[in-house]
CSV table of C-alpha atoms in Angstrom, one decimal:
chain,number,residue,atom,x,y,z
A,1,UNK,CA,11.1,-11.6,113.5
A,2,UNK,CA,12.1,-8.0,114.2
A,3,UNK,CA,9.8,-5.3,112.8
A,4,UNK,CA,10.6,-2.3,110.7
A,5,UNK,CA,12.9,0.1,112.3
A,6,UNK,CA,13.3,3.7,111.5
A,7,UNK,CA,16.0,6.1,112.8
A,8,UNK,CA,16.1,8.6,114.0
A,9,UNK,CA,12.6,8.7,115.8
A,10,UNK,CA,12.7,12.5,116.2
A,11,UNK,CA,14.5,15.3,114.4
A,12,UNK,CA,14.5,19.0,114.6
A,13,UNK,CA,16.0,21.0,111.6
A,14,UNK,CA,15.9,24.5,110.3
A,15,UNK,CA,14.8,25.8,107.0
A,16,UNK,CA,17.4,25.2,104.3
A,17,UNK,CA,19.0,22.3,105.9
A,18,UNK,CA,18.9,18.8,104.5
A,19,UNK,CA,18.0,15.6,106.4
A,20,UNK,CA,18.5,11.8,105.8
A,21,UNK,CA,16.1,9.3,107.3
A,22,UNK,CA,16.9,5.6,107.6
A,23,UNK,CA,14.7,2.5,107.3
A,24,UNK,CA,15.5,-1.2,107.9
A,25,UNK,CA,12.8,-3.5,106.7
A,26,UNK,CA,11.8,-6.8,108.0
A,27,UNK,CA,14.3,-9.5,107.3
A,28,UNK,CA,13.6,-11.0,103.9
A,29,UNK,CA,11.5,-8.1,102.6
A,30,UNK,CA,12.9,-6.5,99.5
A,31,UNK,CA,10.2,-3.8,99.0
A,32,UNK,CA,10.4,-0.6,101.0
A,33,UNK,CA,7.9,2.3,100.6
A,34,UNK,CA,8.0,5.8,102.0
A,35,UNK,CA,5.1,8.0,103.1
A,36,UNK,CA,4.6,11.4,104.5
A,37,UNK,CA,1.9,11.9,107.0
A,38,UNK,CA,0.4,15.3,108.0
A,39,UNK,CA,-2.9,16.2,109.6
A,40,UNK,CA,-4.0,18.1,106.6
A,41,UNK,CA,-3.1,15.7,103.8
A,42,UNK,CA,-3.0,12.3,105.5
A,43,UNK,CA,-0.7,9.6,104.3
A,44,UNK,CA,0.9,10.5,101.0
A,45,UNK,CA,3.0,8.1,99.1
A,46,UNK,CA,6.6,9.3,98.3
A,47,UNK,CA,8.3,6.4,96.6
A,48,UNK,CA,8.8,2.7,96.5
A,49,UNK,CA,12.1,0.7,96.1
A,50,UNK,CA,12.4,-3.0,95.3
A,51,UNK,CA,15.7,-4.7,94.9
A,52,UNK,CA,17.5,-1.3,94.7
A,53,UNK,CA,15.3,0.1,92.0
A,54,UNK,CA,12.7,2.8,92.3
A,55,UNK,CA,9.4,1.3,91.1
A,56,UNK,CA,6.9,4.1,91.8
A,57,UNK,CA,7.1,7.8,92.7
A,58,UNK,CA,4.6,10.0,94.3
A,59,UNK,CA,3.9,13.7,93.5
A,60,UNK,CA,6.7,15.2,95.5
A,61,UNK,CA,9.3,17.8,94.4
A,62,UNK,CA,12.8,16.6,93.4
A,63,UNK,CA,14.1,17.7,96.9
A,64,UNK,CA,12.7,14.4,98.1
A,65,UNK,CA,14.9,11.5,97.1
A,66,UNK,CA,15.7,8.0,98.2
A,67,UNK,CA,17.7,4.9,97.6
A,68,UNK,CA,17.9,1.3,98.6
A,69,UNK,CA,20.9,-0.7,99.3
A,70,UNK,CA,21.8,-4.3,98.6
A,71,UNK,CA,20.7,-5.4,102.1
A,72,UNK,CA,17.3,-3.8,101.4
A,73,UNK,CA,17.8,-0.9,103.9
A,74,UNK,CA,16.5,2.3,102.5
A,75,UNK,CA,17.3,5.9,103.1
A,76,UNK,CA,15.3,9.0,102.1
A,77,UNK,CA,16.8,12.5,101.8
A,78,UNK,CA,15.2,15.8,101.8
A,79,UNK,CA,17.2,18.8,100.7
A,80,UNK,CA,16.6,22.5,101.3
A,81,UNK,CA,14.1,21.9,104.0
A,82,UNK,CA,10.9,24.0,104.0
A,83,UNK,CA,8.5,24.5,107.0
A,84,UNK,CA,5.8,22.5,105.2
A,85,UNK,CA,8.2,19.5,105.3
A,86,UNK,CA,7.3,19.0,109.0
A,87,UNK,CA,5.6,15.7,109.1
A,88,UNK,CA,5.8,12.1,110.3
A,89,UNK,CA,7.8,10.1,107.7
A,90,UNK,CA,6.8,6.4,107.7
A,91,UNK,CA,8.4,3.6,105.8
A,92,UNK,CA,6.8,0.2,105.1
A,93,UNK,CA,8.2,-3.0,104.0
A,94,UNK,CA,6.6,-5.9,102.1
A,95,UNK,CA,7.6,-9.1,100.5
A,96,UNK,CA,6.7,-8.0,97.1
A,97,UNK,CA,6.4,-4.7,95.3
A,98,UNK,CA,3.1,-2.9,94.5
A,99,UNK,CA,0.0,-2.5,96.6
A,100,UNK,CA,-1.2,-6.0,96.9
A,101,UNK,CA,1.0,-7.5,99.6
A,102,UNK,CA,0.7,-6.6,103.2
A,103,UNK,CA,2.8,-3.6,104.2
A,104,UNK,CA,4.4,-3.5,107.6
A,105,UNK,CA,5.0,0.0,108.9
A,106,UNK,CA,7.7,1.3,111.1
A,107,UNK,CA,7.0,3.7,114.0
A,108,UNK,CA,8.1,6.7,111.8
A,109,UNK,CA,10.4,9.6,112.1
A,110,UNK,CA,8.9,12.8,113.3
A,111,UNK,CA,10.6,15.8,111.5
A,112,UNK,CA,10.1,19.3,112.7
A,113,UNK,CA,11.4,22.1,110.5
A,114,UNK,CA,11.8,25.4,112.2
B,1,UNK,CA,-8.9,15.0,94.6
B,2,UNK,CA,-8.7,12.3,97.3
B,3,UNK,CA,-9.1,8.9,95.7
B,4,UNK,CA,-10.4,7.3,98.9
B,5,UNK,CA,-12.9,9.4,100.9
B,6,UNK,CA,-13.3,8.4,104.5
B,7,UNK,CA,-16.2,9.4,106.8
B,8,UNK,CA,-16.7,10.6,109.4
B,9,UNK,CA,-13.4,12.4,109.8
B,10,UNK,CA,-13.8,12.4,113.6
B,11,UNK,CA,-16.0,10.3,115.9
B,12,UNK,CA,-16.2,10.4,119.7
B,13,UNK,CA,-18.4,7.9,121.4
B,14,UNK,CA,-19.0,6.2,124.8
B,15,UNK,CA,-17.8,2.8,125.7
B,16,UNK,CA,-20.3,0.2,124.7
B,17,UNK,CA,-21.7,2.0,121.7
B,18,UNK,CA,-21.7,0.7,118.2
B,19,UNK,CA,-20.2,2.7,115.2
B,20,UNK,CA,-19.6,2.4,111.4
B,21,UNK,CA,-16.9,4.2,109.4
B,22,UNK,CA,-16.9,4.4,105.7
B,23,UNK,CA,-14.4,4.4,102.9
B,24,UNK,CA,-15.7,5.4,99.4
B,25,UNK,CA,-14.2,5.9,96.0
B,26,UNK,CA,-15.4,6.4,92.4
B,27,UNK,CA,-12.5,3.9,91.3
B,28,UNK,CA,-12.5,0.2,91.4
B,29,UNK,CA,-10.0,-1.5,93.6
B,30,UNK,CA,-8.6,-5.0,93.4
B,31,UNK,CA,-8.5,-5.0,97.2
B,32,UNK,CA,-8.9,-2.7,100.1
B,33,UNK,CA,-7.0,-2.7,103.4
B,34,UNK,CA,-7.9,-1.3,106.8
B,35,UNK,CA,-5.3,-0.1,109.2
B,36,UNK,CA,-5.4,1.3,112.8
B,37,UNK,CA,-2.8,3.7,113.9
B,38,UNK,CA,-2.2,4.6,117.5
B,39,UNK,CA,-0.4,7.8,118.6
B,40,UNK,CA,3.4,7.6,118.1
B,41,UNK,CA,3.3,4.4,116.0
B,42,UNK,CA,2.9,3.4,112.4
B,43,UNK,CA,-0.3,2.0,110.9
B,44,UNK,CA,-1.0,-1.7,111.7
B,45,UNK,CA,-2.9,-3.8,109.2
B,46,UNK,CA,-6.3,-5.1,110.5
B,47,UNK,CA,-7.7,-6.8,107.4
B,48,UNK,CA,-7.5,-7.1,103.6
B,49,UNK,CA,-10.8,-7.6,101.7
B,50,UNK,CA,-10.4,-8.9,98.1
B,51,UNK,CA,-13.8,-10.1,96.8
B,52,UNK,CA,-16.8,-7.8,96.1
B,53,UNK,CA,-19.5,-8.4,98.8
B,54,UNK,CA,-17.0,-9.9,101.0
B,55,UNK,CA,-17.6,-9.7,104.9
B,56,UNK,CA,-14.8,-10.3,107.3
B,57,UNK,CA,-14.9,-10.4,111.1
B,58,UNK,CA,-12.2,-9.7,113.5
B,59,UNK,CA,-13.6,-10.2,117.1
B,60,UNK,CA,-15.9,-7.1,117.5
B,61,UNK,CA,-14.9,-5.6,114.1
B,62,UNK,CA,-16.8,-6.4,110.9
B,63,UNK,CA,-15.3,-5.3,107.6
B,64,UNK,CA,-17.4,-5.3,104.3
B,65,UNK,CA,-16.2,-4.7,100.7
B,66,UNK,CA,-18.9,-3.3,98.4
B,67,UNK,CA,-20.2,-5.4,95.6
B,68,UNK,CA,-18.7,-3.2,93.0
B,69,UNK,CA,-15.3,-3.0,94.9
B,70,UNK,CA,-15.5,0.7,95.2
B,71,UNK,CA,-16.3,1.1,98.9
B,72,UNK,CA,-15.9,-0.6,102.2
B,73,UNK,CA,-17.2,-0.2,105.7
B,74,UNK,CA,-15.9,-1.0,109.2
B,75,UNK,CA,-18.4,-1.6,112.0
B,76,UNK,CA,-17.4,-1.9,115.6
B,77,UNK,CA,-19.7,-3.4,118.1
B,78,UNK,CA,-19.6,-2.4,121.8
B,79,UNK,CA,-16.6,-0.2,121.3
B,80,UNK,CA,-14.0,-0.2,124.1
B,81,UNK,CA,-11.4,2.5,125.0
B,82,UNK,CA,-8.7,0.2,123.5
B,83,UNK,CA,-10.4,0.8,120.0
B,84,UNK,CA,-9.3,4.4,120.2
B,85,UNK,CA,-7.1,5.4,117.2
B,86,UNK,CA,-7.0,6.5,113.6
B,87,UNK,CA,-8.6,4.0,111.2
B,88,UNK,CA,-7.3,4.2,107.7
B,89,UNK,CA,-8.4,2.5,104.5
B,90,UNK,CA,-6.1,1.9,101.6
B,91,UNK,CA,-6.2,0.3,98.2
B,92,UNK,CA,-4.5,-0.1,94.9
B,93,UNK,CA,-6.2,-0.4,91.5
B,94,UNK,CA,-3.9,-3.2,90.6
B,95,UNK,CA,-0.7,-5.1,91.6
B,96,UNK,CA,1.6,-2.7,89.9
B,97,UNK,CA,0.1,0.4,91.5
B,98,UNK,CA,1.0,2.3,94.6
B,99,UNK,CA,-1.1,1.9,97.7
B,100,UNK,CA,-3.3,5.0,98.2
B,101,UNK,CA,-4.6,6.0,101.7
B,102,UNK,CA,-7.7,7.8,102.8
B,103,UNK,CA,-7.3,10.5,105.3
B,104,UNK,CA,-8.6,8.4,108.1
B,105,UNK,CA,-11.3,8.4,110.8
B,106,UNK,CA,-10.1,9.5,114.2
B,107,UNK,CA,-12.0,7.5,116.8
B,108,UNK,CA,-12.1,8.3,120.4
B,109,UNK,CA,-13.9,5.9,122.7
B,110,UNK,CA,-14.5,7.4,126.2
B,111,UNK,CA,-14.8,5.2,129.3
């Protein structure tokens, strides 16, 4: 079974721009969660989607949004980028929603905002 | 306030030494998970502990879940350079809650 894939792997943007990141979950998994990882804050939950519906949302501003498609692929969008948005963005897929099932992480997208 | 506190934050040891890292919380968790993350990769699940007092072994790694299900520890025996990485604990208070991660322990095992 192929693992979780994320594209692109690396991205450089400037302040004020917007960015879209993509995540393809493991085949058969319908839950996709997104996390932001920084050295200072660690892994912070952004949101979770299950069957195209957002089930949970973390404490991030409205500039961070996401969606999930009928094939379970997910995208997250960050608008009006700020320097502090520089981070590793990870997505994880699991067979069921919530925090009980094993989450399988992708390699992440490293975003640098200049 | 961090829901899950991990200690120590950094640990640098020599090959062959033993070590223990801790994951503590004031909240009760229905389960706790341990992950290892290597540079340039996402976290990989090592183990899930579910029952208070549970001990699980994975080769040289021993995981323990506290009786009150508020804390967990990871003990590595005879550490090897391949054990180097960021060790993360994560938990959720219940099945409908998001997974919360600690900030991790960055372990370096020197040959």
